[in-house]
mmCIF file of C-alpha atoms in Angstrom:
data_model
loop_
_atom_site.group_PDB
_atom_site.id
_atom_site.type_symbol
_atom_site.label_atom_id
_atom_site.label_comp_id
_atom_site.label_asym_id
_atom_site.label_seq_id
_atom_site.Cartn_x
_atom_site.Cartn_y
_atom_site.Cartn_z
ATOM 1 C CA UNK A 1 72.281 20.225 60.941
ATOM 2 C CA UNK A 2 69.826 19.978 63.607
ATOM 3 C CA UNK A 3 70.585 23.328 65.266
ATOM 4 C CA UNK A 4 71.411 25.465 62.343
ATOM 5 C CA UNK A 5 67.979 26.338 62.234
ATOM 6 C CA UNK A 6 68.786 28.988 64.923
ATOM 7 C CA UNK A 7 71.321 30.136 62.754
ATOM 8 C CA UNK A 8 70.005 30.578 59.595
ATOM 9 C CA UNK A 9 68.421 33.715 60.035
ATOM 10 C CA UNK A 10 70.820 35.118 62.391
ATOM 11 C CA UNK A 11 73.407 34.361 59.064
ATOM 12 C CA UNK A 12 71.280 36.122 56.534
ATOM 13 C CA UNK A 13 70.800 39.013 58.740
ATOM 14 C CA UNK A 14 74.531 39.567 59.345
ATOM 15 C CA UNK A 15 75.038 39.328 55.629
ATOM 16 C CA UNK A 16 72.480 42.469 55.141
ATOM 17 C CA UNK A 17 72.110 46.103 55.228
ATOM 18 C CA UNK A 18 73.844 47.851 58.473
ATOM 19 C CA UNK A 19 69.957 47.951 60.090
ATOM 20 C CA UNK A 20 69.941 43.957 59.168
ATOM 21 C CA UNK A 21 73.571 43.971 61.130
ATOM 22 C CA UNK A 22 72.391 45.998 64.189
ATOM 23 C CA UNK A 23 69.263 43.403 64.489
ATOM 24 C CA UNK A 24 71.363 40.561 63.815
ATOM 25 C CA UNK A 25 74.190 41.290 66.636
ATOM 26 C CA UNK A 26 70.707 41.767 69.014
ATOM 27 C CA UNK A 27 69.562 38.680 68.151
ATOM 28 C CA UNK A 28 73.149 36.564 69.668
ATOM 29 C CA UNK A 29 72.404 37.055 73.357
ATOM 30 C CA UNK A 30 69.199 34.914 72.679
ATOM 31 C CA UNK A 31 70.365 32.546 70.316
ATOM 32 C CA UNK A 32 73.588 31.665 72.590
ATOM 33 C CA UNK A 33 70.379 31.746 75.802
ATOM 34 C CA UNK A 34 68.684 29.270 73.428
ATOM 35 C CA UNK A 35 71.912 26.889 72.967
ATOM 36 C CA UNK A 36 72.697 27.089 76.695
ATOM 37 C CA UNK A 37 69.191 25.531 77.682
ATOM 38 C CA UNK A 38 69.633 23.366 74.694
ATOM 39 C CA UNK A 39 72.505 21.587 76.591
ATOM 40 C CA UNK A 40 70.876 20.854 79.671
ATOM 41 C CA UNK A 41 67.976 19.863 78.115
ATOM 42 C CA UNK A 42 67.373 16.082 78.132
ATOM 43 C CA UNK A 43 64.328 15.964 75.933
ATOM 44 C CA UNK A 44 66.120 18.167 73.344
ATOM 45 C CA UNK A 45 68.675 15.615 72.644
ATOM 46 C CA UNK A 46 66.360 12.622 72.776
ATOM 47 C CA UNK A 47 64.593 14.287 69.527
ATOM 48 C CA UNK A 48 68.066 14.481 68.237
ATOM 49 C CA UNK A 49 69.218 10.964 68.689
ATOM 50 C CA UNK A 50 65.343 10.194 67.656
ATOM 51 C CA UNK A 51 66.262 11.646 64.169
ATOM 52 C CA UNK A 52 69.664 10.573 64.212
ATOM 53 C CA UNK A 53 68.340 6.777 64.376
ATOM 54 C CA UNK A 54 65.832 7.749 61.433
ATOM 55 C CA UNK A 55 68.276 8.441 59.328
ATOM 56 C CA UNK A 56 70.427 5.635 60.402
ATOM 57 C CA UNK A 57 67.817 3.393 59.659
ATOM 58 C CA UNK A 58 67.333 5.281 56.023
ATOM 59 C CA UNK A 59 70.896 4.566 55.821
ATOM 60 C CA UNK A 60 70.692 1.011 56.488
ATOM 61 C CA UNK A 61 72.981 0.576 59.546
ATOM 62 C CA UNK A 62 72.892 0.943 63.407
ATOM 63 C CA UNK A 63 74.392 3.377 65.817
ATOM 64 C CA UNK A 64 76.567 1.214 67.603
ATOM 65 C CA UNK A 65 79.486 2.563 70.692
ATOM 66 C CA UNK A 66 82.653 2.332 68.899
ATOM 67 C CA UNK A 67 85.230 -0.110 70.037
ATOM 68 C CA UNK A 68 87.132 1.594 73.445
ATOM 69 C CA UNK A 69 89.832 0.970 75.547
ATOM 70 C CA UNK A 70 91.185 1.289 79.267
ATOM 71 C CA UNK A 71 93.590 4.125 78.144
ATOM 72 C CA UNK A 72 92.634 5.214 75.121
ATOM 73 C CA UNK A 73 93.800 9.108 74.272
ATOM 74 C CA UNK A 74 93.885 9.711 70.463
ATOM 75 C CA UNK A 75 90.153 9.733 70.310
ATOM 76 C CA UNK A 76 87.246 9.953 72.783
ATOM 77 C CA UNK A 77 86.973 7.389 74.796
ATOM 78 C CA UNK A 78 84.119 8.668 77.769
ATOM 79 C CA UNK A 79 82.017 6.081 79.628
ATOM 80 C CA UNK A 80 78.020 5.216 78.710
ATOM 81 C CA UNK A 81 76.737 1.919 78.624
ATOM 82 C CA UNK A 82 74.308 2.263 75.667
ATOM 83 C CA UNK A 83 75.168 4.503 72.012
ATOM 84 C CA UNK A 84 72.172 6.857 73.246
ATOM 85 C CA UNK A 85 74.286 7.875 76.293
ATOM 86 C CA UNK A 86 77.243 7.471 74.740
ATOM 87 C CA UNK A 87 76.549 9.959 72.084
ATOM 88 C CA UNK A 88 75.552 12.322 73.638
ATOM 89 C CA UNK A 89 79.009 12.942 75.923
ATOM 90 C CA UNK A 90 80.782 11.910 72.859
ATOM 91 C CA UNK A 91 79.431 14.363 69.986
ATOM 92 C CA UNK A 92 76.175 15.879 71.368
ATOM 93 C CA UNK A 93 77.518 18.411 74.136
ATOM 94 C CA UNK A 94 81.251 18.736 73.099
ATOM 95 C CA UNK A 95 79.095 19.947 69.410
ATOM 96 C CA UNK A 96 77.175 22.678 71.731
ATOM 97 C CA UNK A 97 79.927 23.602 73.811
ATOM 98 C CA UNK A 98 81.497 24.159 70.413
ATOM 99 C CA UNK A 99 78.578 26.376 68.960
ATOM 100 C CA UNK A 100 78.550 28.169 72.518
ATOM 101 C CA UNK A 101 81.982 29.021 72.576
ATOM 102 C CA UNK A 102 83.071 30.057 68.830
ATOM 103 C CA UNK A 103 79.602 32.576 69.214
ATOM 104 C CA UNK A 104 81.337 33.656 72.370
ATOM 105 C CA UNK A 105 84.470 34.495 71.041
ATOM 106 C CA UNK A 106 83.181 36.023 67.447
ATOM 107 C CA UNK A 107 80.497 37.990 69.101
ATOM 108 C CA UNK A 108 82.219 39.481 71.818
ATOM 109 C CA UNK A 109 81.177 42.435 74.174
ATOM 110 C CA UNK A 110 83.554 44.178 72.439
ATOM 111 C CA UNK A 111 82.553 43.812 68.857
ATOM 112 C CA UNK A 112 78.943 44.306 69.841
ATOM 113 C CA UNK A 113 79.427 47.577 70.941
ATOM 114 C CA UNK A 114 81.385 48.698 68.289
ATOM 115 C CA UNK A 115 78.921 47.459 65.541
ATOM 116 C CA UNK A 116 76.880 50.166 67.381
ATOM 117 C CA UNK A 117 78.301 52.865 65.463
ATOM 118 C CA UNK A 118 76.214 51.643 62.399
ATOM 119 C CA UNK A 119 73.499 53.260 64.037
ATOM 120 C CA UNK A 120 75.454 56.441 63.454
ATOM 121 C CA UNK A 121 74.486 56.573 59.559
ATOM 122 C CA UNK A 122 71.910 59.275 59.217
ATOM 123 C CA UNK A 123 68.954 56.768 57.540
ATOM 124 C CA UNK A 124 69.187 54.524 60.726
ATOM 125 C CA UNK A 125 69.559 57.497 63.414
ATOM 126 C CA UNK A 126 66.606 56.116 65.371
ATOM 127 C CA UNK A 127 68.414 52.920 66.138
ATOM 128 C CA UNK A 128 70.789 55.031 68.990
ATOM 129 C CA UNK A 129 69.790 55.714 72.432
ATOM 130 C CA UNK A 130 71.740 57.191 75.200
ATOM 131 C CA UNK A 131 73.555 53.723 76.333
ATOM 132 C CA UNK A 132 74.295 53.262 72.701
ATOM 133 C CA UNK A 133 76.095 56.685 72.638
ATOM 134 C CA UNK A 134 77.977 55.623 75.646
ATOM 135 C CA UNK A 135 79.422 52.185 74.500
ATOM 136 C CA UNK A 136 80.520 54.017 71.353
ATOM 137 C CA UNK A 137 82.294 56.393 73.352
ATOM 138 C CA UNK A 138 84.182 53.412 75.974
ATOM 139 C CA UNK A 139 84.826 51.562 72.311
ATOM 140 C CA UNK A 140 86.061 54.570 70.427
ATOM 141 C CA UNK A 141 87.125 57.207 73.002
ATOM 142 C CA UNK A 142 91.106 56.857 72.673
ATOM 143 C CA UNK A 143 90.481 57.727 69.241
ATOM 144 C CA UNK A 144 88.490 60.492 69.198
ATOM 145 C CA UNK A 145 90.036 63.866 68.305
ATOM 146 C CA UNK A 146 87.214 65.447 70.972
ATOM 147 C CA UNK A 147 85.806 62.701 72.836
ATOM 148 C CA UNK A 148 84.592 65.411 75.540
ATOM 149 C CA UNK A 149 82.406 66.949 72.811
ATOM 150 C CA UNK A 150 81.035 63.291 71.306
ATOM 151 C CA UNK A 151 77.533 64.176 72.788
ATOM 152 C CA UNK A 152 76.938 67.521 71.881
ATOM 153 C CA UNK A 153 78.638 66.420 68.221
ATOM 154 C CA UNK A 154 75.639 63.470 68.142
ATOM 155 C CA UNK A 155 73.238 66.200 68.740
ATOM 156 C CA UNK A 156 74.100 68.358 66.146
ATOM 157 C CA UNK A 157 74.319 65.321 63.969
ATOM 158 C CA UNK A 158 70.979 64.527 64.456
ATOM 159 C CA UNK A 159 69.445 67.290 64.322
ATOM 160 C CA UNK A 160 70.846 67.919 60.486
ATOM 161 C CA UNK A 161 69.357 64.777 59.316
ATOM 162 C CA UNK A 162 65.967 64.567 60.783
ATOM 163 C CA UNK A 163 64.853 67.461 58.421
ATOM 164 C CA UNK A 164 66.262 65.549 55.366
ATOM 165 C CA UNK A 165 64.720 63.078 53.308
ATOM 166 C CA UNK A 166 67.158 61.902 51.280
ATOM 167 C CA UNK A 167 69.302 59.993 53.733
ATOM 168 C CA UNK A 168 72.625 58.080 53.288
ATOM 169 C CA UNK A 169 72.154 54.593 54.065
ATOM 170 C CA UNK A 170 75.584 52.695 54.433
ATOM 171 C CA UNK A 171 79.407 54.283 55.563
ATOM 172 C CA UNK A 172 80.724 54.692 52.170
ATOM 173 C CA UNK A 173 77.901 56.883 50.946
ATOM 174 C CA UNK A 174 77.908 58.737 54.290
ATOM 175 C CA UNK A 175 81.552 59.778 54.445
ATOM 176 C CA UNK A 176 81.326 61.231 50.440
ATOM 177 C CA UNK A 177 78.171 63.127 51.326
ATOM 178 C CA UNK A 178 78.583 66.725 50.999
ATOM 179 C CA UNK A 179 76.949 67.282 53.847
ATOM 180 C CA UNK A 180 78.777 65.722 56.267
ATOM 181 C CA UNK A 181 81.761 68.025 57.106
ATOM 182 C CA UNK A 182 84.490 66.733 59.170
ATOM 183 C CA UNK A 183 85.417 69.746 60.724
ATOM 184 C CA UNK A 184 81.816 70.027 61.632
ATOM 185 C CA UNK A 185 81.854 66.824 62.947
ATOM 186 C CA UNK A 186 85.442 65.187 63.693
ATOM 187 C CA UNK A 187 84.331 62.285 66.043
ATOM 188 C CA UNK A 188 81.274 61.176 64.278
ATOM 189 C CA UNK A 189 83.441 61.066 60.957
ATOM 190 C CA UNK A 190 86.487 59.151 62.779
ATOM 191 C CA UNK A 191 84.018 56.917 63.698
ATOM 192 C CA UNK A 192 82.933 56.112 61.020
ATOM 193 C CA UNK A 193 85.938 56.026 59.450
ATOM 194 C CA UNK A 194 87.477 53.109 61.359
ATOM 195 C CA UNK A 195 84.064 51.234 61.342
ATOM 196 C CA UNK A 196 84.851 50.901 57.721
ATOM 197 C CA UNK A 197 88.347 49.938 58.429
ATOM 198 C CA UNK A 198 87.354 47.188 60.595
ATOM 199 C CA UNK A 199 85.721 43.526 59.955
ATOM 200 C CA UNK A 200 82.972 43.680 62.280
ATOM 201 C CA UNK A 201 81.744 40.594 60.104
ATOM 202 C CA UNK A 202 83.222 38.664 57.263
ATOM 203 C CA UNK A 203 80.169 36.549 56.459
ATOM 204 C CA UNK A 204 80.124 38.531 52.724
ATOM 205 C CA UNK A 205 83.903 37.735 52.389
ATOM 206 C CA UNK A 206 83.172 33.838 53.999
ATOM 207 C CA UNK A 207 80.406 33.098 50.902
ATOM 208 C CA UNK A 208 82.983 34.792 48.778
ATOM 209 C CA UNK A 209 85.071 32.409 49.769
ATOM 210 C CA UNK A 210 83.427 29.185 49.485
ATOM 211 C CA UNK A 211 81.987 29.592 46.197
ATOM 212 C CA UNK A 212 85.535 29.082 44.610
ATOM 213 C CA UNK A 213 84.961 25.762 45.612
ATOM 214 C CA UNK A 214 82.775 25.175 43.266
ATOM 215 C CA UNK A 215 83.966 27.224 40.672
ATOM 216 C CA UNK A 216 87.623 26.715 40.273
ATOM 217 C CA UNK A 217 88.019 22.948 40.690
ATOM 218 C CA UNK A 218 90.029 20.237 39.232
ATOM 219 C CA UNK A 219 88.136 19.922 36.083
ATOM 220 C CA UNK A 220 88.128 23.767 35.530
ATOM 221 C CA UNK A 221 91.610 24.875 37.019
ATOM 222 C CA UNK A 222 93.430 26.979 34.837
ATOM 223 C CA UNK A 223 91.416 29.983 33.639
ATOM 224 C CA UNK A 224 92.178 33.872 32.897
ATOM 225 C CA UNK A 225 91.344 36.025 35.552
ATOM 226 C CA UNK A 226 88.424 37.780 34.030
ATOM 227 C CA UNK A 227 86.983 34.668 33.246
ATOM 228 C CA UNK A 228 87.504 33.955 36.828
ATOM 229 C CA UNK A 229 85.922 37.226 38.449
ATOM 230 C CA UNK A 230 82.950 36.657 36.001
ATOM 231 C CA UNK A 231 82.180 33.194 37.530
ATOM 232 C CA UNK A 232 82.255 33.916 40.842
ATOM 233 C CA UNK A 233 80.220 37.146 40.750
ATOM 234 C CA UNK A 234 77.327 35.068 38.414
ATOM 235 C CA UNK A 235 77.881 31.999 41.309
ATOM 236 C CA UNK A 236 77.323 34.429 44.058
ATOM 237 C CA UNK A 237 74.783 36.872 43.092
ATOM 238 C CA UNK A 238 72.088 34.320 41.770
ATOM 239 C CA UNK A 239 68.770 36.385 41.902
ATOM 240 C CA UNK A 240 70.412 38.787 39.310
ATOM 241 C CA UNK A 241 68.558 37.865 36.026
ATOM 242 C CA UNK A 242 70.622 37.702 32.900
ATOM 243 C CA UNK A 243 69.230 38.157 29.682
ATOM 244 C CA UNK A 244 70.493 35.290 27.504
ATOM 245 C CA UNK A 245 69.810 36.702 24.024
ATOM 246 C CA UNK A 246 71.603 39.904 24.527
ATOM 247 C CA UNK A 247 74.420 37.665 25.607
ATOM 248 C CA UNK A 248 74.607 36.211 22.364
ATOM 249 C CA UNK A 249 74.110 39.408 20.940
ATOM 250 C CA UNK A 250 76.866 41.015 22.333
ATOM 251 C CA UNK A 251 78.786 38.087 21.353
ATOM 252 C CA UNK A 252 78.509 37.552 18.140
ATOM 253 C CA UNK A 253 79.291 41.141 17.910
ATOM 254 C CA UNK A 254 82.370 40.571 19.413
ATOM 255 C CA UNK A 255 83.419 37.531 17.910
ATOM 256 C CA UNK A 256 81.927 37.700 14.491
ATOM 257 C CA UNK A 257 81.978 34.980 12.359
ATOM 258 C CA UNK A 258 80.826 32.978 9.319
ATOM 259 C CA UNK A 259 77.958 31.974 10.650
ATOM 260 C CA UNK A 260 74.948 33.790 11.752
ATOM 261 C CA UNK A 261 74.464 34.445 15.360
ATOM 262 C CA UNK A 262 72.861 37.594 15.286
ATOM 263 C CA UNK A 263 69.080 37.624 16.065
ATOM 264 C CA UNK A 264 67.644 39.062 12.900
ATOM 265 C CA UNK A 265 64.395 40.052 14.663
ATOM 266 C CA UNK A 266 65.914 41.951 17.470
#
């Protein structure tokens, strides 16, 4: 838990508006620079074994090297002659290597560029500059209809929506605008059109995910679908306030029965 502290911000942000996303895939180059001087960093990990033995001693027991072998090859089994040593090539840098190389691999040049194109909706226009423009066009250029025209298209583009004030601010709403005609505009539109085709990050979908966890276990496992829905949308979208009396209300409406369940003041 130690170094998700870099992460938790860089999480929330991805998890945002597209303006969060574009400052969120900026922020990966440093975070990876940050975990890359982690690793070599000897006084770093001595404040991580330093906690480690707090809590071990919280915990009541010791950090001890596990029992090894000559040829041991189902586990780990690398040299160090005390558990602070032995820890560290054991769980310590095969852990950072791990974080290094899974942000490597999800955060690609590739993907970085094409989250670009999110500067493309008209309320975040002042995100793109020129080398912007150009990794959209390397990304996205076998699938223009006119990639020849891309630039002169952006101008256009952004000269509609700087006199506007009303701007859209996410893909959907800015490919059912009226104002944005795709035969005015065939490579900005395309582009936009397979940005919303494509995953550029599933953290939404992950949280999604691991809420059913806690909703649909063994003590709750059979349930109708609605029912299902309903509990997942009220686990994941906390902050929404719910009015409990109108709840009721609505309710005992529903449902009436013998008894009284309507709020006779209301």
């Amino acid at each position: 838990m130690y170094y998700y502290g870099y992460l938790n911000g860089l999480s929330r942000k991805l998890q945002g508006t597209a303006l969060d996303l574009l400052q969120g895939y900026s922020m990966v180059d440093n975070i990876k620079n940050v975990l890359i001087s982690a690793r070599g960093n000897d006084a770093e990990y001595d404040n991580v074994y330093q906690k480690a033995e707090q809590m071990a001693e919280v915990a009541d027991t010791e950090l001890v090297i596990p029992r090894r072998c000559g040829r041991q090859t189902q586990r780990s089994n690398v040299p160090g002659d005390t558990p602070q040593v032995y820890f560290k090539r054991a769980v310590y840098l095969p852990y950072i290597d791990a974080l290094i190389q899974e942000y490597s691999s999800r955060f690609n040049s590739l993907s970085q560029k094409a989250v670009k194109a999110m500067a493309l909706i008209p309320a975040h226009l002042e995100q793109t500059n020129r080398d912007a423009l150009d990794d959209l066009l390397e990304v996205y250029k076998d699938d223009l209809p006119m990639a020849s025209s891309f630039q002169k298209e952006y101008n256009l583009w952004q000269r509609q929506w700087s006199s506007q004030t009303d701007k859209p601010n996410n893909i959907k709403d800015t490919l059912v605008d009226s104002r944005v005609c795709p035969l005015l505009f065939p490579n900005i539109t395309k582009v936009l059109n397979l940005l919303l085709l494509t995953s550029v990050t599933a953290s939404s979908v992950e949280r999604a995910n691991f809420s059913l966890r806690f909703v649909k276990n063994s003590v709750r496992s059979s349930m109708s679908e609605d029912r299902f829905n309903a509990l997942v949308l009220l686990f994941v979208h906390k902050d929404i306030d719910i009015d409990i009396q109108a709840v009721l209300d609505m309710f005992a409406r529903k449902y009436p029965r013998r008894m009284l369940l309507l709020n006779p003041l209301a």
